[in-house]
Structures are given as structure tokens and as C-alpha cells.
């Protein structure tokens, strides 16, 4: 099983993530209801087992908790992927969510990068600032060593836009980390990193 447990504790947050790329229990608690909903959707649609606990200075705002969760989850992906041999490496996916449509494309390349494009008609969803979606995925991409391109094509409801983004990213990653049975890195260099 491709698994990892990562913990990060600072003066602002205390986060632990237990990840299994091959499935398992999903149990999320961050103190930010909508973010819990998004991480749960991410794990379920990605086919990942994920137990995640986050305590943060949400009395300030949601920023530190969300960004630091991206860091921890990214580090867990990096560790669980090991030498990245025997995986499909690439994945792309569109997700419609009512009136919204989002696209995500992933390359498990060892070269972290994020291209992100989304507009949000409503700035806040519950206690979640919509602009934190980009911050989460930037932290995730740079700590996992994954190149991610994410784009909201359109939408009128920020809840739907953000949810479509999380689900599109999950499906793209599900495709990219799928084992292909070849046992070697999908690279002309012979290794990924």
C-alpha cells in the first residue's frame, strides 16, 4: 500500500494527515466546514484514504489552516508516491457542477508548478474564503512535486465553482497516480524527479 503519515506543528497550526493512495477511510476535521466538505470530496473522488485533523488560528481567518493543510497533504503525496515508478504519471479531467465547469491536469513530474485560473462571484462560502482555493493547491503542488493546471471555465455560484475544482483535481490525480503494472518510471530519463 502506498501510504504516508505527515504532521506539521507551528504557532499557527497543528495538522496531521494519514494518506493511502489506494483507498480507505475518509475522515476530515479542520474546523472549517466547507473546507472539510472539499477535502472529503477530494479524497472520495480521488479514491484516496484520508484521515486529516487540523487545528488552526481560525479566529484570525481561514488562511493558515487551509494553506498549511495543503503543505501537509502535499508532503504526504510526495512520500506515498515513493520513486514514482509504475504510475500513469499524467491525468486530466473535466467536472461539471450544475452551472459550473472546471478542468484540472496533473503531471507527477517531480517538478512542482501551479497554473490556476478561477473567478468567484461570491468571495466567501461559509467560513471559507474562495480565494484560498488557489493557495491550497499552490501549497499542495509545491510540496508534492506535482505540476497542476487548474481552470474554472465558468460558473455563477462560488460553491459550485470551488467544488468542481476540487473534484476535477481529484480525478486528474487519481488518473496520474494509478499503477500501470510496468514497474518503471514513465520518463525518457528513466526516473522522475
JSON list of C-alpha atoms in Angstrom, two decimals, residues 15-173:
[
{"chain": "A", "resi": 15, "resn": "UNK", "atom": "CA", "xyz": [-2.06, 19.28, 11.32]},
{"chain": "A", "resi": 16, "resn": "UNK", "atom": "CA", "xyz": [-1.78, 15.53, 10.83]},
{"chain": "A", "resi": 17, "resn": "UNK", "atom": "CA", "xyz": [-2.67, 13.68, 7.62]},
{"chain": "A", "resi": 18, "resn": "UNK", "atom": "CA", "xyz": [-2.79, 9.92, 7.08]},
{"chain": "A", "resi": 19, "resn": "UNK", "atom": "CA", "xyz": [-2.96, 9.19, 3.35]},
{"chain": "A", "resi": 20, "resn": "UNK", "atom": "CA", "xyz": [-3.39, 5.99, 1.36]},
{"chain": "A", "resi": 21, "resn": "UNK", "atom": "CA", "xyz": [-3.32, 6.45, -2.40]},
{"chain": "A", "resi": 22, "resn": "UNK", "atom": "CA", "xyz": [-5.10, 3.10, -2.85]},
{"chain": "A", "resi": 23, "resn": "UNK", "atom": "CA", "xyz": [-8.23, 3.92, -0.85]},
{"chain": "A", "resi": 24, "resn": "UNK", "atom": "CA", "xyz": [-9.52, 3.61, 2.66]},
{"chain": "A", "resi": 25, "resn": "UNK", "atom": "CA", "xyz": [-11.39, 5.54, 5.30]},
{"chain": "A", "resi": 26, "resn": "UNK", "atom": "CA", "xyz": [-12.09, 9.24, 4.80]},
{"chain": "A", "resi": 27, "resn": "UNK", "atom": "CA", "xyz": [-12.39, 11.32, 7.98]},
{"chain": "A", "resi": 28, "resn": "UNK", "atom": "CA", "xyz": [-11.70, 15.05, 7.84]},
{"chain": "A", "resi": 29, "resn": "UNK", "atom": "CA", "xyz": [-11.85, 17.72, 10.54]},
{"chain": "A", "resi": 30, "resn": "UNK", "atom": "CA", "xyz": [-10.29, 21.15, 10.02]},
{"chain": "A", "resi": 31, "resn": "UNK", "atom": "CA", "xyz": [-12.67, 23.44, 11.89]},
{"chain": "A", "resi": 32, "resn": "UNK", "atom": "CA", "xyz": [-13.77, 24.99, 8.56]},
{"chain": "A", "resi": 33, "resn": "UNK", "atom": "CA", "xyz": [-16.96, 23.28, 7.44]},
{"chain": "A", "resi": 34, "resn": "UNK", "atom": "CA", "xyz": [-16.78, 24.00, 3.73]},
{"chain": "A", "resi": 35, "resn": "UNK", "atom": "CA", "xyz": [-13.10, 23.03, 3.61]},
{"chain": "A", "resi": 36, "resn": "UNK", "atom": "CA", "xyz": [-13.97, 19.71, 5.29]},
{"chain": "A", "resi": 37, "resn": "UNK", "atom": "CA", "xyz": [-16.57, 19.22, 2.55]},
{"chain": "A", "resi": 38, "resn": "UNK", "atom": "CA", "xyz": [-13.99, 19.95, -0.18]},
{"chain": "A", "resi": 39, "resn": "UNK", "atom": "CA", "xyz": [-11.30, 17.68, 1.29]},
{"chain": "A", "resi": 40, "resn": "UNK", "atom": "CA", "xyz": [-13.84, 14.89, 1.70]},
{"chain": "A", "resi": 41, "resn": "UNK", "atom": "CA", "xyz": [-14.89, 15.29, -1.95]},
{"chain": "A", "resi": 42, "resn": "UNK", "atom": "CA", "xyz": [-11.20, 15.37, -2.96]},
{"chain": "A", "resi": 43, "resn": "UNK", "atom": "CA", "xyz": [-10.48, 12.09, -1.15]},
{"chain": "A", "resi": 44, "resn": "UNK", "atom": "CA", "xyz": [-13.66, 10.30, -2.27]},
{"chain": "A", "resi": 45, "resn": "UNK", "atom": "CA", "xyz": [-13.34, 11.33, -5.92]},
{"chain": "A", "resi": 46, "resn": "UNK", "atom": "CA", "xyz": [-9.61, 10.65, -5.93]},
{"chain": "A", "resi": 47, "resn": "UNK", "atom": "CA", "xyz": [-10.14, 7.19, -4.46]},
{"chain": "A", "resi": 48, "resn": "UNK", "atom": "CA", "xyz": [-7.81, 8.08, -1.59]},
{"chain": "A", "resi": 49, "resn": "UNK", "atom": "CA", "xyz": [-7.96, 7.05, 2.03]},
{"chain": "A", "resi": 50, "resn": "UNK", "atom": "CA", "xyz": [-7.50, 10.24, 4.05]},
{"chain": "A", "resi": 51, "resn": "UNK", "atom": "CA", "xyz": [-7.70, 10.92, 7.76]},
{"chain": "A", "resi": 52, "resn": "UNK", "atom": "CA", "xyz": [-6.89, 14.54, 8.46]},
{"chain": "A", "resi": 53, "resn": "UNK", "atom": "CA", "xyz": [-7.05, 16.64, 11.60]},
{"chain": "A", "resi": 54, "resn": "UNK", "atom": "CA", "xyz": [-6.23, 20.34, 11.61]},
{"chain": "A", "resi": 55, "resn": "UNK", "atom": "CA", "xyz": [-6.33, 22.87, 14.40]},
{"chain": "A", "resi": 56, "resn": "UNK", "atom": "CA", "xyz": [-5.52, 26.43, 13.43]},
{"chain": "A", "resi": 57, "resn": "UNK", "atom": "CA", "xyz": [-5.86, 30.07, 14.35]},
{"chain": "A", "resi": 58, "resn": "UNK", "atom": "CA", "xyz": [-9.24, 30.37, 12.65]},
{"chain": "A", "resi": 59, "resn": "UNK", "atom": "CA", "xyz": [-10.04, 33.29, 14.98]},
{"chain": "A", "resi": 60, "resn": "UNK", "atom": "CA", "xyz": [-7.69, 35.24, 12.67]},
{"chain": "A", "resi": 61, "resn": "UNK", "atom": "CA", "xyz": [-9.16, 33.79, 9.45]},
{"chain": "A", "resi": 62, "resn": "UNK", "atom": "CA", "xyz": [-9.00, 30.56, 7.48]},
{"chain": "A", "resi": 63, "resn": "UNK", "atom": "CA", "xyz": [-5.74, 31.29, 5.63]},
{"chain": "A", "resi": 64, "resn": "UNK", "atom": "CA", "xyz": [-3.15, 29.50, 7.77]},
{"chain": "A", "resi": 65, "resn": "UNK", "atom": "CA", "xyz": [-5.25, 26.38, 8.28]},
{"chain": "A", "resi": 66, "resn": "UNK", "atom": "CA", "xyz": [-6.01, 25.95, 4.58]},
{"chain": "A", "resi": 67, "resn": "UNK", "atom": "CA", "xyz": [-2.52, 26.74, 3.28]},
{"chain": "A", "resi": 68, "resn": "UNK", "atom": "CA", "xyz": [-0.80, 24.57, 5.90]},
{"chain": "A", "resi": 69, "resn": "UNK", "atom": "CA", "xyz": [-3.18, 21.70, 5.13]},
{"chain": "A", "resi": 70, "resn": "UNK", "atom": "CA", "xyz": [-2.04, 21.96, 1.51]},
{"chain": "A", "resi": 71, "resn": "UNK", "atom": "CA", "xyz": [1.57, 21.73, 2.68]},
{"chain": "A", "resi": 72, "resn": "UNK", "atom": "CA", "xyz": [0.94, 18.64, 4.83]},
{"chain": "A", "resi": 73, "resn": "UNK", "atom": "CA", "xyz": [-1.20, 16.88, 2.22]},
{"chain": "A", "resi": 74, "resn": "UNK", "atom": "CA", "xyz": [1.38, 17.65, -0.47]},
{"chain": "A", "resi": 75, "resn": "UNK", "atom": "CA", "xyz": [4.19, 16.17, 1.64]},
{"chain": "A", "resi": 76, "resn": "UNK", "atom": "CA", "xyz": [2.05, 13.07, 2.26]},
{"chain": "A", "resi": 77, "resn": "UNK", "atom": "CA", "xyz": [1.52, 12.62, -1.50]},
{"chain": "A", "resi": 78, "resn": "UNK", "atom": "CA", "xyz": [5.23, 13.07, -2.13]},
{"chain": "A", "resi": 79, "resn": "UNK", "atom": "CA", "xyz": [6.13, 10.37, 0.41]},
{"chain": "A", "resi": 80, "resn": "UNK", "atom": "CA", "xyz": [3.36, 7.95, -0.60]},
{"chain": "A", "resi": 81, "resn": "UNK", "atom": "CA", "xyz": [4.42, 8.15, -4.27]},
{"chain": "A", "resi": 82, "resn": "UNK", "atom": "CA", "xyz": [7.95, 6.97, -3.45]},
{"chain": "A", "resi": 83, "resn": "UNK", "atom": "CA", "xyz": [10.15, 6.92, -6.55]},
{"chain": "A", "resi": 84, "resn": "UNK", "atom": "CA", "xyz": [7.06, 7.40, -8.75]},
{"chain": "A", "resi": 85, "resn": "UNK", "atom": "CA", "xyz": [7.76, 4.26, -10.76]},
{"chain": "A", "resi": 86, "resn": "UNK", "atom": "CA", "xyz": [4.92, 2.24, -12.19]},
{"chain": "A", "resi": 87, "resn": "UNK", "atom": "CA", "xyz": [2.33, 5.03, -12.32]},
{"chain": "A", "resi": 88, "resn": "UNK", "atom": "CA", "xyz": [0.49, 6.60, -15.25]},
{"chain": "A", "resi": 89, "resn": "UNK", "atom": "CA", "xyz": [2.08, 9.95, -14.31]},
{"chain": "A", "resi": 90, "resn": "UNK", "atom": "CA", "xyz": [-0.41, 12.13, -16.23]},
{"chain": "A", "resi": 91, "resn": "UNK", "atom": "CA", "xyz": [-4.09, 12.78, -15.69]},
{"chain": "A", "resi": 92, "resn": "UNK", "atom": "CA", "xyz": [-6.65, 15.32, -16.92]},
{"chain": "A", "resi": 93, "resn": "UNK", "atom": "CA", "xyz": [-10.32, 15.69, -16.10]},
{"chain": "A", "resi": 94, "resn": "UNK", "atom": "CA", "xyz": [-13.34, 17.98, -16.55]},
{"chain": "A", "resi": 95, "resn": "UNK", "atom": "CA", "xyz": [-16.02, 18.17, -13.86]},
{"chain": "A", "resi": 96, "resn": "UNK", "atom": "CA", "xyz": [-19.43, 19.84, -14.32]},
{"chain": "A", "resi": 97, "resn": "UNK", "atom": "CA", "xyz": [-21.17, 21.01, -11.16]},
{"chain": "A", "resi": 98, "resn": "UNK", "atom": "CA", "xyz": [-24.58, 22.36, -12.11]},
{"chain": "A", "resi": 99, "resn": "UNK", "atom": "CA", "xyz": [-23.83, 25.62, -13.99]},
{"chain": "A", "resi": 100, "resn": "UNK", "atom": "CA", "xyz": [-20.07, 25.46, -13.29]},
{"chain": "A", "resi": 101, "resn": "UNK", "atom": "CA", "xyz": [-17.38, 23.62, -15.22]},
{"chain": "A", "resi": 102, "resn": "UNK", "atom": "CA", "xyz": [-13.77, 23.06, -14.07]},
{"chain": "A", "resi": 103, "resn": "UNK", "atom": "CA", "xyz": [-10.73, 21.42, -15.61]},
{"chain": "A", "resi": 104, "resn": "UNK", "atom": "CA", "xyz": [-7.59, 20.02, -14.00]},
{"chain": "A", "resi": 105, "resn": "UNK", "atom": "CA", "xyz": [-4.48, 18.43, -15.45]},
{"chain": "A", "resi": 106, "resn": "UNK", "atom": "CA", "xyz": [-1.68, 16.81, -13.41]},
{"chain": "A", "resi": 107, "resn": "UNK", "atom": "CA", "xyz": [1.85, 15.65, -14.13]},
{"chain": "A", "resi": 108, "resn": "UNK", "atom": "CA", "xyz": [3.56, 13.72, -11.31]},
{"chain": "A", "resi": 109, "resn": "UNK", "atom": "CA", "xyz": [6.85, 15.06, -12.59]},
{"chain": "A", "resi": 110, "resn": "UNK", "atom": "CA", "xyz": [8.90, 15.89, -9.52]},
{"chain": "A", "resi": 111, "resn": "UNK", "atom": "CA", "xyz": [8.84, 19.47, -10.87]},
{"chain": "A", "resi": 112, "resn": "UNK", "atom": "CA", "xyz": [6.25, 21.39, -8.86]},
{"chain": "A", "resi": 113, "resn": "UNK", "atom": "CA", "xyz": [4.25, 24.05, -10.63]},
{"chain": "A", "resi": 114, "resn": "UNK", "atom": "CA", "xyz": [0.77, 25.54, -10.47]},
{"chain": "A", "resi": 115, "resn": "UNK", "atom": "CA", "xyz": [-1.19, 27.34, -13.16]},
{"chain": "A", "resi": 116, "resn": "UNK", "atom": "CA", "xyz": [-4.52, 28.43, -11.71]},
{"chain": "A", "resi": 117, "resn": "UNK", "atom": "CA", "xyz": [-7.40, 30.45, -13.15]},
{"chain": "A", "resi": 118, "resn": "UNK", "atom": "CA", "xyz": [-10.75, 30.99, -11.44]},
{"chain": "A", "resi": 119, "resn": "UNK", "atom": "CA", "xyz": [-13.14, 33.82, -10.68]},
{"chain": "A", "resi": 120, "resn": "UNK", "atom": "CA", "xyz": [-15.60, 33.70, -7.80]},
{"chain": "A", "resi": 121, "resn": "UNK", "atom": "CA", "xyz": [-18.88, 35.64, -7.90]},
{"chain": "A", "resi": 122, "resn": "UNK", "atom": "CA", "xyz": [-19.19, 35.25, -4.10]},
{"chain": "A", "resi": 123, "resn": "UNK", "atom": "CA", "xyz": [-15.98, 35.84, -2.13]},
{"chain": "A", "resi": 124, "resn": "UNK", "atom": "CA", "xyz": [-16.96, 33.77, 0.92]},
{"chain": "A", "resi": 125, "resn": "UNK", "atom": "CA", "xyz": [-18.55, 30.31, 1.25]},
{"chain": "A", "resi": 126, "resn": "UNK", "atom": "CA", "xyz": [-19.50, 29.74, 4.88]},
{"chain": "A", "resi": 127, "resn": "UNK", "atom": "CA", "xyz": [-16.24, 30.45, 6.75]},
{"chain": "A", "resi": 128, "resn": "UNK", "atom": "CA", "xyz": [-14.13, 29.64, 3.67]},
{"chain": "A", "resi": 129, "resn": "UNK", "atom": "CA", "xyz": [-12.60, 32.41, 1.58]},
{"chain": "A", "resi": 130, "resn": "UNK", "atom": "CA", "xyz": [-12.92, 31.33, -2.06]},
{"chain": "A", "resi": 131, "resn": "UNK", "atom": "CA", "xyz": [-9.51, 32.85, -2.91]},
{"chain": "A", "resi": 132, "resn": "UNK", "atom": "CA", "xyz": [-7.91, 30.26, -0.59]},
{"chain": "A", "resi": 133, "resn": "UNK", "atom": "CA", "xyz": [-8.59, 27.58, -3.19]},
{"chain": "A", "resi": 134, "resn": "UNK", "atom": "CA", "xyz": [-5.57, 28.75, -5.17]},
{"chain": "A", "resi": 135, "resn": "UNK", "atom": "CA", "xyz": [-3.44, 28.98, -2.01]},
{"chain": "A", "resi": 136, "resn": "UNK", "atom": "CA", "xyz": [-4.35, 25.40, -1.06]},
{"chain": "A", "resi": 137, "resn": "UNK", "atom": "CA", "xyz": [-3.45, 24.00, -4.48]},
{"chain": "A", "resi": 138, "resn": "UNK", "atom": "CA", "xyz": [-0.22, 26.02, -4.67]},
{"chain": "A", "resi": 139, "resn": "UNK", "atom": "CA", "xyz": [0.91, 24.63, -1.30]},
{"chain": "A", "resi": 140, "resn": "UNK", "atom": "CA", "xyz": [-0.16, 21.14, -2.36]},
{"chain": "A", "resi": 141, "resn": "UNK", "atom": "CA", "xyz": [1.58, 21.25, -5.76]},
{"chain": "A", "resi": 142, "resn": "UNK", "atom": "CA", "xyz": [4.87, 22.63, -4.46]},
{"chain": "A", "resi": 143, "resn": "UNK", "atom": "CA", "xyz": [5.08, 20.17, -1.58]},
{"chain": "A", "resi": 144, "resn": "UNK", "atom": "CA", "xyz": [4.04, 17.11, -3.61]},
{"chain": "A", "resi": 145, "resn": "UNK", "atom": "CA", "xyz": [6.34, 17.78, -6.57]},
{"chain": "A", "resi": 146, "resn": "UNK", "atom": "CA", "xyz": [3.36, 17.74, -8.92]},
{"chain": "A", "resi": 147, "resn": "UNK", "atom": "CA", "xyz": [2.62, 20.09, -11.81]},
{"chain": "A", "resi": 148, "resn": "UNK", "atom": "CA", "xyz": [-1.04, 21.14, -11.69]},
{"chain": "A", "resi": 149, "resn": "UNK", "atom": "CA", "xyz": [-3.03, 23.20, -14.17]},
{"chain": "A", "resi": 150, "resn": "UNK", "atom": "CA", "xyz": [-6.47, 24.15, -12.87]},
{"chain": "A", "resi": 151, "resn": "UNK", "atom": "CA", "xyz": [-9.07, 26.27, -14.62]},
{"chain": "A", "resi": 152, "resn": "UNK", "atom": "CA", "xyz": [-12.64, 27.21, -13.86]},
{"chain": "A", "resi": 153, "resn": "UNK", "atom": "CA", "xyz": [-14.21, 27.50, -17.29]},
{"chain": "A", "resi": 154, "resn": "UNK", "atom": "CA", "xyz": [-17.32, 29.28, -15.99]},
{"chain": "A", "resi": 155, "resn": "UNK", "atom": "CA", "xyz": [-19.88, 29.33, -13.21]},
{"chain": "A", "resi": 156, "resn": "UNK", "atom": "CA", "xyz": [-22.23, 31.61, -11.28]},
{"chain": "A", "resi": 157, "resn": "UNK", "atom": "CA", "xyz": [-22.12, 30.03, -7.81]},
{"chain": "A", "resi": 158, "resn": "UNK", "atom": "CA", "xyz": [-18.81, 30.02, -5.92]},
{"chain": "A", "resi": 159, "resn": "UNK", "atom": "CA", "xyz": [-19.73, 26.84, -4.04]},
{"chain": "A", "resi": 160, "resn": "UNK", "atom": "CA", "xyz": [-20.19, 25.01, -7.34]},
{"chain": "A", "resi": 161, "resn": "UNK", "atom": "CA", "xyz": [-17.02, 26.52, -8.86]},
{"chain": "A", "resi": 162, "resn": "UNK", "atom": "CA", "xyz": [-14.79, 25.51, -5.94]},
{"chain": "A", "resi": 163, "resn": "UNK", "atom": "CA", "xyz": [-16.35, 22.07, -5.63]},
{"chain": "A", "resi": 164, "resn": "UNK", "atom": "CA", "xyz": [-15.88, 21.43, -9.35]},
{"chain": "A", "resi": 165, "resn": "UNK", "atom": "CA", "xyz": [-12.21, 22.46, -9.00]},
{"chain": "A", "resi": 166, "resn": "UNK", "atom": "CA", "xyz": [-11.55, 20.10, -6.08]},
{"chain": "A", "resi": 167, "resn": "UNK", "atom": "CA", "xyz": [-13.28, 17.20, -7.83]},
{"chain": "A", "resi": 168, "resn": "UNK", "atom": "CA", "xyz": [-11.52, 17.84, -11.15]},
{"chain": "A", "resi": 169, "resn": "UNK", "atom": "CA", "xyz": [-8.15, 17.90, -9.38]},
{"chain": "A", "resi": 170, "resn": "UNK", "atom": "CA", "xyz": [-9.03, 14.70, -7.51]},
{"chain": "A", "resi": 171, "resn": "UNK", "atom": "CA", "xyz": [-9.93, 12.83, -10.69]},
{"chain": "A", "resi": 172, "resn": "UNK", "atom": "CA", "xyz": [-6.86, 14.11, -12.54]},
{"chain": "A", "resi": 173, "resn": "UNK", "atom": "CA", "xyz": [-4.65, 12.93, -9.67]}
]
